[in-house]
XYZ file of C-alpha atoms in Angstrom:
619
model
C 161.545 28.122 127.711
C 164.218 26.036 126.099
C 165.170 22.611 127.419
C 168.811 22.043 128.279
C 168.581 18.306 128.267
C 167.959 18.391 124.517
C 167.469 14.656 124.197
C 164.184 14.991 126.046
C 162.573 17.078 123.347
C 163.964 14.904 120.579
C 162.003 12.057 122.164
C 158.723 13.989 122.183
C 156.741 11.322 120.395
C 154.023 11.024 123.006
C 150.468 10.090 122.367
C 149.007 13.584 122.724
C 148.379 15.581 119.570
C 146.692 18.600 121.137
C 147.386 20.760 124.147
C 147.623 19.238 127.606
C 145.441 19.612 130.656
C 146.396 22.774 132.511
C 145.203 21.919 136.019
C 145.629 18.828 138.157
C 144.572 18.503 141.799
C 147.034 15.682 142.416
C 149.782 16.537 144.887
C 153.141 17.324 143.267
C 156.070 14.998 143.119
C 158.825 16.083 145.558
C 161.382 17.660 143.908
C 154.682 68.212 148.074
C 155.565 65.913 150.400
C 153.745 63.483 152.608
C 150.058 62.680 152.146
C 148.228 60.187 154.388
C 145.963 57.847 152.487
C 142.830 56.007 153.532
C 142.001 52.401 152.666
C 140.171 52.056 149.370
C 137.047 50.438 150.711
C 134.829 51.610 153.542
C 134.388 48.055 154.744
C 138.107 47.351 154.960
C 139.268 45.638 158.157
C 141.591 47.596 160.459
C 145.199 47.699 159.315
C 146.821 46.690 162.571
C 145.963 44.590 165.574
C 147.968 45.058 168.734
C 149.847 43.439 170.290
C 151.569 41.714 167.341
C 151.579 37.933 167.086
C 153.978 36.247 169.462
C 157.272 35.177 167.893
C 158.799 31.725 168.289
C 162.404 30.568 167.943
C 163.317 27.758 165.564
C 166.936 27.383 166.722
C 168.417 29.800 164.188
C 166.268 32.895 163.921
C 162.948 34.295 165.043
C 159.884 33.433 163.003
C 156.173 34.009 163.273
C 153.920 30.962 163.495
C 153.156 30.100 159.880
C 149.475 30.502 159.090
C 148.259 30.509 155.478
C 149.783 33.562 153.816
C 147.068 33.732 151.134
C 143.489 32.562 150.719
C 142.126 31.659 147.310
C 139.087 33.763 146.389
C 138.765 32.941 142.677
C 135.238 31.590 142.970
C 133.942 34.160 145.460
C 135.492 37.032 143.469
C 133.423 36.156 140.409
C 136.485 35.726 138.177
C 135.749 33.222 135.386
C 138.437 34.070 132.831
C 139.922 31.020 131.123
C 142.976 31.293 128.888
C 142.655 29.683 125.443
C 145.905 28.495 123.854
C 144.228 28.095 120.471
C 145.525 24.565 120.032
C 144.408 22.879 116.814
C 146.877 20.013 116.599
C 149.635 21.771 114.686
C 151.853 22.334 117.742
C 152.482 26.016 117.103
C 155.204 27.214 119.485
C 153.367 30.394 120.615
C 150.706 28.171 122.191
C 153.086 27.387 125.051
C 153.881 30.882 126.374
C 150.662 32.879 126.654
C 149.284 34.057 129.972
C 149.890 37.566 131.318
C 148.016 39.693 133.848
C 148.048 43.369 134.859
C 146.559 45.115 137.905
C 145.432 48.719 137.533
C 142.738 51.167 138.587
C 141.443 51.946 135.116
C 138.505 54.187 136.072
C 139.946 56.102 139.025
C 137.456 54.795 141.579
C 140.246 53.752 143.945
C 139.728 50.039 143.336
C 142.055 47.715 141.473
C 140.947 46.023 138.266
C 142.437 43.057 136.370
C 143.441 42.887 132.684
C 144.258 39.489 131.180
C 145.885 38.412 127.917
C 143.999 36.003 125.667
C 145.664 33.943 122.923
C 143.781 31.549 120.597
C 142.437 30.644 118.173
C 145.277 30.928 115.698
C 143.772 32.885 112.834
C 146.615 32.058 110.463
C 146.235 28.328 111.042
C 142.496 27.862 110.867
C 141.914 30.440 108.129
C 139.355 32.359 110.136
C 139.300 36.122 110.485
C 136.907 35.985 113.429
C 138.691 36.387 116.771
C 135.703 37.729 118.644
C 135.997 34.907 121.162
C 139.721 35.466 121.753
C 140.107 39.011 123.051
C 141.854 40.351 126.133
C 139.513 40.854 129.069
C 139.154 43.620 131.646
C 137.584 42.775 135.004
C 136.461 45.672 137.242
C 137.047 45.414 140.984
C 134.769 46.904 143.632
C 137.463 47.249 146.319
C 136.252 44.281 148.358
C 137.704 41.483 146.238
C 134.720 41.108 143.910
C 135.189 41.384 140.148
C 132.909 41.967 137.156
C 133.729 41.320 133.496
C 133.448 44.375 131.241
C 132.953 43.054 127.697
C 134.404 45.047 124.831
C 136.731 47.211 126.986
C 140.364 47.269 125.779
C 139.395 44.109 123.900
C 142.595 43.597 121.942
C 142.218 40.913 119.258
C 145.883 40.008 118.742
C 147.258 36.596 119.657
C 148.260 37.575 123.180
C 151.304 36.507 125.155
C 151.243 39.121 127.891
C 150.126 42.582 128.984
C 151.613 45.725 130.463
C 150.196 48.817 132.173
C 151.446 52.353 132.872
C 150.382 55.993 132.613
C 152.270 56.748 129.418
C 150.864 60.218 128.686
C 150.897 61.441 132.291
C 147.213 62.280 132.440
C 146.635 60.328 135.631
C 144.938 57.394 133.907
C 146.776 54.085 133.518
C 147.062 52.933 129.899
C 147.390 49.352 128.669
C 149.630 47.465 126.269
C 148.691 44.115 124.752
C 151.842 42.102 124.033
C 151.238 39.808 121.084
C 152.627 37.353 118.595
C 152.327 39.960 115.860
C 151.450 43.610 116.240
C 151.168 44.781 119.835
C 148.214 46.886 120.872
C 148.414 50.195 122.757
C 145.232 51.276 124.523
C 144.942 54.877 125.745
C 142.880 55.384 128.877
C 140.969 58.621 128.291
C 139.287 58.537 131.688
C 136.027 57.694 129.961
C 137.241 54.456 128.386
C 139.997 52.997 126.234
C 140.840 53.764 122.638
C 143.255 51.871 120.416
C 146.197 54.207 119.710
C 148.667 51.664 118.327
C 148.927 53.542 115.041
C 148.448 57.033 116.458
C 151.270 56.470 118.970
C 153.602 55.133 116.285
C 153.926 51.437 117.156
C 151.818 49.698 114.497
C 154.839 48.716 112.401
C 156.338 46.361 114.975
C 155.111 42.830 114.177
C 157.580 40.788 116.232
C 156.685 38.171 118.821
C 156.656 40.143 122.059
C 156.731 38.158 125.276
C 157.175 40.903 127.877
C 157.824 44.628 128.103
C 159.432 47.008 130.571
C 158.250 50.491 131.431
C 161.096 52.826 132.386
C 162.247 56.447 132.293
C 165.705 55.748 130.856
C 166.526 59.389 130.028
C 165.253 60.954 133.245
C 162.916 63.373 131.483
C 159.915 62.552 133.637
C 157.883 60.370 131.286
C 157.792 56.620 130.748
C 159.524 54.952 127.844
C 158.841 51.426 126.594
C 161.204 48.493 126.122
C 159.762 45.613 124.074
C 161.200 42.151 124.762
C 161.011 39.993 121.641
C 161.468 36.246 121.486
C 161.719 34.193 118.279
C 161.176 34.825 114.579
C 158.406 32.255 114.205
C 156.067 32.621 111.262
C 152.617 31.020 111.222
C 152.764 27.369 110.165
C 156.510 27.352 110.794
C 156.148 24.019 112.547
C 155.061 22.479 109.243
C 158.293 23.517 107.499
C 160.643 20.499 107.018
C 163.651 22.809 107.362
C 162.560 23.716 110.886
C 160.927 20.457 111.931
C 162.590 17.163 111.082
C 159.254 15.330 111.402
C 157.301 17.581 109.031
C 155.056 16.909 107.226
C 154.465 13.962 109.549
C 152.470 13.847 112.800
C 152.910 16.804 115.119
C 153.802 14.935 118.278
C 155.988 17.598 119.872
C 156.576 21.317 119.855
C 159.581 22.415 117.812
C 162.671 23.351 119.788
C 163.322 27.103 120.137
C 166.898 26.549 118.945
C 165.482 26.008 115.452
C 164.404 29.623 115.160
C 166.456 32.838 115.069
C 166.166 35.375 117.851
C 164.317 38.633 117.342
C 166.031 41.770 118.559
C 164.398 43.842 121.293
C 163.282 47.401 120.636
C 163.398 50.578 122.733
C 160.811 53.319 122.300
C 161.259 56.855 123.616
C 158.162 58.614 124.862
C 157.576 61.769 122.797
C 153.861 62.061 123.508
C 154.313 65.636 124.763
C 156.079 66.717 121.574
C 154.754 67.864 118.242
C 154.901 64.288 116.931
C 152.922 62.967 119.914
C 154.225 59.442 119.395
C 156.670 56.901 120.662
C 159.863 57.035 118.620
C 162.048 53.988 118.208
C 165.561 54.662 119.534
C 166.862 51.091 119.449
C 169.870 51.973 117.319
C 170.822 55.370 118.681
C 170.695 54.110 122.289
C 172.998 51.167 121.561
C 170.393 48.426 121.952
C 170.708 47.237 118.359
C 174.451 46.765 118.850
C 173.670 44.063 121.415
C 173.538 40.604 119.869
C 169.865 39.602 119.503
C 168.880 37.136 122.203
C 165.713 35.160 122.820
C 164.089 37.407 125.395
C 161.197 36.454 127.666
C 161.298 38.738 130.714
C 162.695 42.120 131.768
C 162.962 44.350 134.810
C 164.324 47.868 135.188
C 166.775 48.304 138.047
C 169.694 50.512 139.128
C 172.754 48.349 139.647
C 174.991 51.142 140.973
C 172.300 53.387 142.512
C 173.197 56.425 140.420
C 169.640 57.276 139.367
C 170.109 56.154 135.755
C 167.738 53.268 135.143
C 169.352 50.061 133.901
C 167.496 47.140 132.339
C 167.972 43.411 132.893
C 166.573 40.970 130.323
C 166.097 37.248 130.953
C 166.813 35.278 127.781
C 166.020 31.705 126.780
C 169.156 29.526 126.485
C 171.133 32.579 125.361
C 173.152 34.929 127.614
C 171.065 37.266 129.742
C 171.437 40.987 129.048
C 172.173 43.899 131.367
C 171.705 47.199 129.571
C 173.863 49.516 131.674
C 172.623 53.092 131.368
C 175.346 55.587 130.463
C 173.813 58.808 131.759
C 170.612 58.521 129.746
C 172.347 58.843 126.378
C 173.470 55.278 125.646
C 173.261 51.676 126.835
C 176.020 49.080 126.880
C 175.540 45.388 127.597
C 177.471 44.769 130.819
C 175.993 41.360 131.671
C 179.199 39.432 130.993
C 181.506 41.821 132.811
C 179.177 42.064 135.821
C 178.521 38.321 136.139
C 174.882 38.389 135.035
C 174.998 36.653 131.661
C 175.484 33.064 132.841
C 174.964 30.915 135.914
C 177.709 30.018 138.382
C 178.892 27.207 136.084
C 179.270 29.553 133.132
C 176.210 28.137 131.365
C 173.228 29.849 129.813
C 169.850 28.993 131.259
C 166.264 29.278 130.080
C 165.462 32.642 131.648
C 161.817 33.633 131.795
C 160.616 35.788 134.708
C 162.652 38.348 136.648
C 162.416 40.710 139.622
C 164.790 42.871 141.667
C 165.135 43.937 145.320
C 167.783 43.963 148.072
C 167.278 40.409 149.353
C 170.230 40.327 151.789
C 169.792 43.903 153.070
C 173.363 44.975 152.360
C 172.417 48.170 150.517
C 172.342 47.170 146.835
C 169.834 45.664 144.427
C 169.943 41.948 143.636
C 168.302 40.063 140.745
C 166.253 36.870 140.549
C 165.549 34.903 137.344
C 163.270 31.905 136.869
C 164.459 29.063 134.636
C 163.579 25.620 133.272
C 163.434 22.402 135.252
C 166.666 20.395 135.455
C 168.293 23.805 135.874
C 167.533 25.974 138.884
C 166.164 29.439 139.306
C 168.988 31.968 139.661
C 169.635 34.490 142.417
C 172.361 37.004 141.523
C 173.633 38.901 144.558
C 174.998 42.377 143.950
C 178.495 42.675 145.461
C 178.690 46.468 145.387
C 178.381 46.238 149.159
C 179.296 43.021 150.884
C 179.890 41.738 154.391
C 182.631 39.295 155.201
C 181.602 35.693 155.659
C 179.947 35.100 159.016
C 179.204 38.751 159.730
C 175.631 39.590 160.701
C 173.362 42.428 159.646
C 174.647 44.569 162.532
C 178.006 44.890 160.706
C 178.019 47.633 158.023
C 178.712 46.307 154.517
C 181.992 47.145 152.823
C 181.997 48.912 149.441
C 183.326 46.661 146.706
C 183.706 46.694 142.953
C 180.379 46.552 141.116
C 179.743 42.913 140.242
C 177.224 40.129 140.759
C 177.613 36.515 141.810
C 175.235 33.602 141.312
C 174.424 32.557 144.882
C 171.388 30.364 144.197
C 172.796 27.311 145.944
C 174.207 29.159 148.946
C 170.924 31.000 149.539
C 168.770 27.858 149.535
C 167.015 28.310 146.196
C 168.662 25.614 144.074
C 167.236 22.301 145.264
C 163.593 23.374 145.709
C 163.465 24.932 142.222
C 165.271 22.243 140.245
C 162.178 20.177 139.492
C 160.038 23.109 138.339
C 159.713 25.316 135.264
C 159.532 28.833 136.680
C 157.830 31.709 134.879
C 156.460 34.634 136.866
C 158.293 35.787 139.994
C 157.508 38.642 142.361
C 159.351 39.784 145.460
C 156.868 40.492 148.237
C 157.098 40.681 152.018
C 154.404 38.036 152.446
C 154.790 37.697 156.234
C 155.487 41.401 156.881
C 158.702 40.741 158.789
C 160.642 43.380 156.858
C 162.470 41.315 154.242
C 161.847 40.203 150.668
C 160.191 36.839 150.088
C 159.557 35.411 146.618
C 156.545 33.854 144.904
C 157.234 31.778 141.787
C 154.635 30.706 139.207
C 155.437 27.286 137.726
C 154.282 25.229 134.749
C 156.024 23.182 132.054
C 156.080 24.105 128.366
C 155.887 20.526 127.037
C 152.339 19.273 127.420
C 153.277 15.612 127.008
C 156.393 15.724 129.189
C 154.919 13.025 131.430
C 154.869 10.633 128.457
C 158.661 10.652 128.327
C 159.570 11.208 131.971
C 158.557 9.522 135.204
C 159.534 12.505 137.336
C 158.675 15.649 135.369
C 155.227 17.257 135.440
C 153.316 19.454 133.005
C 150.985 21.100 135.528
C 152.978 22.093 138.600
C 152.363 23.706 142.003
C 153.367 27.313 142.555
C 155.831 28.139 145.336
C 156.537 30.656 148.083
C 160.113 31.134 149.299
C 160.502 32.801 152.703
C 163.542 34.974 153.422
C 165.106 34.477 156.871
C 166.263 38.109 156.872
C 169.789 37.508 155.614
C 168.912 36.563 152.036
C 168.654 32.826 152.684
C 165.372 31.253 151.635
C 163.276 28.299 152.726
C 160.360 26.971 150.723
C 157.100 27.591 152.556
C 155.187 24.402 153.142
C 152.344 23.039 155.201
C 150.308 25.599 157.069
C 151.935 28.579 155.357
C 150.534 27.652 151.945
C 146.983 28.339 150.794
C 145.035 25.281 149.705
C 145.012 26.503 146.114
C 148.778 26.139 145.870
C 148.399 22.357 146.104
C 146.477 22.375 142.823
C 148.874 21.895 139.939
C 148.504 24.505 137.201
C 150.405 25.644 134.118
C 151.125 29.123 135.402
C 152.798 31.894 133.446
C 152.324 35.488 134.566
C 151.776 36.744 138.107
C 150.825 40.118 139.528
C 150.443 41.679 142.980
C 148.337 44.557 144.283
C 145.696 45.414 146.885
C 142.450 44.129 145.378
C 140.352 44.303 148.537
C 141.495 47.593 150.042
C 142.948 46.199 153.277
C 146.439 47.592 152.696
C 148.242 44.338 152.029
C 149.089 42.651 148.746
C 146.882 40.171 146.940
C 147.988 37.888 144.130
C 146.784 36.855 140.663
C 148.163 34.007 138.543
C 147.531 33.823 134.786
C 147.542 30.209 133.645
C 148.234 28.832 130.182
C 145.198 26.980 128.885
C 143.344 27.313 132.175
C 141.485 29.680 134.511
C 143.129 32.649 136.192
C 143.391 32.283 139.966
C 142.979 35.066 142.530
C 144.380 35.031 146.078
C 143.697 37.361 148.982
C 146.731 38.189 151.096
C 146.377 37.114 154.737
C 149.659 38.177 156.360
C 150.117 38.587 160.119
C 148.653 41.889 161.310
C 151.958 43.625 161.915
C 153.046 47.253 161.378
C 153.865 47.871 157.736
C 154.243 50.624 155.168
C 151.886 50.824 152.179
C 153.650 53.341 149.950
C 152.726 55.101 146.734
C 154.767 57.721 144.894
C 153.969 60.741 142.762
C 157.010 61.352 140.619
C 158.349 64.387 138.833
C 156.740 65.701 135.650
C 154.455 63.131 133.972
C 155.610 60.109 135.937
C 152.394 60.077 137.931
C 153.163 56.839 139.824
C 156.881 57.357 140.409
C 157.696 54.279 138.328
C 161.395 53.453 138.272
C 162.248 55.151 141.562
C 164.601 53.474 144.018
C 163.304 53.588 147.607
C 165.052 53.221 150.970
C 162.981 52.716 154.127
C 165.294 53.572 157.030
C 164.303 52.092 160.404
C 165.649 52.852 163.860
C 167.703 49.942 165.156
C 166.890 47.679 162.214
C 168.231 47.046 158.701
C 167.157 49.337 155.877
C 164.660 48.075 153.299
C 165.740 48.812 149.707
C 163.639 48.217 146.626
C 162.086 49.655 143.502
C 158.762 51.141 142.518
C 158.010 49.018 139.469
C 154.987 48.113 137.411
C 156.417 45.633 134.904
C 157.975 42.651 136.632
C 157.447 38.897 136.802
C 156.746 37.465 133.317
C 154.468 39.087 130.720
C 152.664 40.970 133.496
C 152.328 44.213 135.440
C 151.688 44.793 139.139
C 150.212 47.742 141.015
C 152.673 50.599 141.517
C 152.963 50.242 145.275
C 155.532 49.174 147.866
C 154.457 47.169 150.901
C 157.050 46.316 153.552
C 156.919 45.200 157.162
C 158.389 47.526 159.796
C 161.085 45.830 161.929
C 161.483 49.084 163.851
C 160.268 52.659 163.976
C 160.449 54.357 160.572
C 163.097 57.100 160.648
C 162.986 58.307 157.044
C 162.103 57.427 153.481
C 164.656 58.187 150.795
C 163.665 58.260 147.116
C 166.032 58.355 144.144
C 164.016 59.379 141.101
C 164.979 58.382 137.532
C 167.619 60.828 136.347
C 169.301 61.209 139.748
C 167.126 63.623 141.756
C 166.987 62.525 145.410
C 164.400 63.371 148.077
C 164.379 62.461 151.775
C 161.160 62.445 153.807
C 161.211 62.555 157.617
C 157.880 64.148 158.565
C 155.052 61.618 158.768
C 151.487 61.735 160.065
C 151.146 61.311 163.813
C 151.705 57.721 164.872
C 152.744 56.552 161.434
C 156.438 56.008 162.220
C 155.561 53.372 164.816
C 152.408 51.785 163.438
C 152.629 52.277 159.680
C 149.731 52.553 157.270
C 149.162 54.063 153.847
C 151.333 56.896 152.638
C 151.803 58.845 149.422
C 155.077 60.694 148.838
C 155.321 63.402 146.200
C 158.500 64.575 144.518
C 159.671 67.852 146.031
């Protein structure tokens, strides 16, 4: 969230004294085995239409004609949630970051629901103890894209930044975490409703400012642990302190710079819910996390940089070096970001990291990383060089094993120029056009609400973006007919989440906006063969979270990715993998956390050629 061109924030003496408008319709400035699964709604349209859409050639590679890849359904869905920053004129820094969203099936009816973080008002500033109007909201889905608000359900009253979701106790019901400025809230899904178990599960003592969290099985014991990403040590009314704000106690014409506050260290919590203590136990020190210099964390994703089954963790930090917690066999972490080339950009500079996701973007057999950053920087694509082809070699040439390292290839892969004018937050990799490779959706929105008072080219509310992968890891920004109309509306977006809200076996999209309404989009990809995959992991990992998955196709490159819930920024997506089928599916290979590996080759009749929904269970 930090601004590299520091002079800009020093000049924040604009007219505005409250929070800015979060939406603007004006166009942007350039800048034990295999289980078949049915769709979740009886009225769902058919999965596939044959023959597939005709392909056209653009002079370099084959593409499908670009129709809108999403359709906005916010109004028709019934969603009316509006995020409240809690602005009261004091320019409290937490006002700028809130807005997270999680997708989950909370009641087991087979339909996805939406959980959203709420922020204001700031109790500590206005003196009020009543936050009944500022609670997180749960919206129940009916499987057709319609939503209904359920008041009082998992209604966390903390000042929310984000949310997370996972089945922590392995009972088959997805639990919720409210990520707050102050004490986080843990909400246990009993199957009959939610109960607040923050104290009972041992996490009530953590009062840091949590921006995001990662769910991972770092020790391979079959349950899900919890990594809390903390940001700054900002006390209420800190902006009024002359030692932190050179203009205090004068007019509050700008938010204080994050550099004025110390970082808060992240924390790691081991899941001991099946033990006598039945709690999460903090293992930050014993696992080596406390030995890592505290950074200003905003986003995190679990990954597996060397594909050994031991889950690693990448943390995007704000104007401080990014962190790669390299898992040493489940007993210790070491920060390998500097040695692996993941701490800084290609110029050796820190950037304002916020959202993060991981997948094999160039289809060379290893997992790459993508980080969103501030405007006047660029977003960052770090390509894993564990396997690498020589320059000019196509996907038909097998990659060559290399030393484990990463390289910032943002410019070379076409992502630098189109991201330079935007402040990126949430990012999700998704095969939006079902052509078998990983595209990216980035949620944008500035953090300085009066940025337009000091700049002729920078915007507060910004359009969101879709970047289409040409199959080799090079991206082009989707424009024109490929974009839904809603993407032309400028918003102050933060979190983003993907999942199948309407039961048609493709991925839909939700943006959480800071100081504005959430927006819901129905996926409308070409009707091409694709895999809709769920996992049932070992032990209590009921959704197979943290597994690495290979989809091997006959005569086509392998798809490699991760089964993740927590990704993007301050958000959680459905635990599902959706990928287009560039050829007949030969096998699915799954590497579970801890190193156990399963290969699946027997599929329902017709599935290998046409795709559909599939659930794979650990053997």
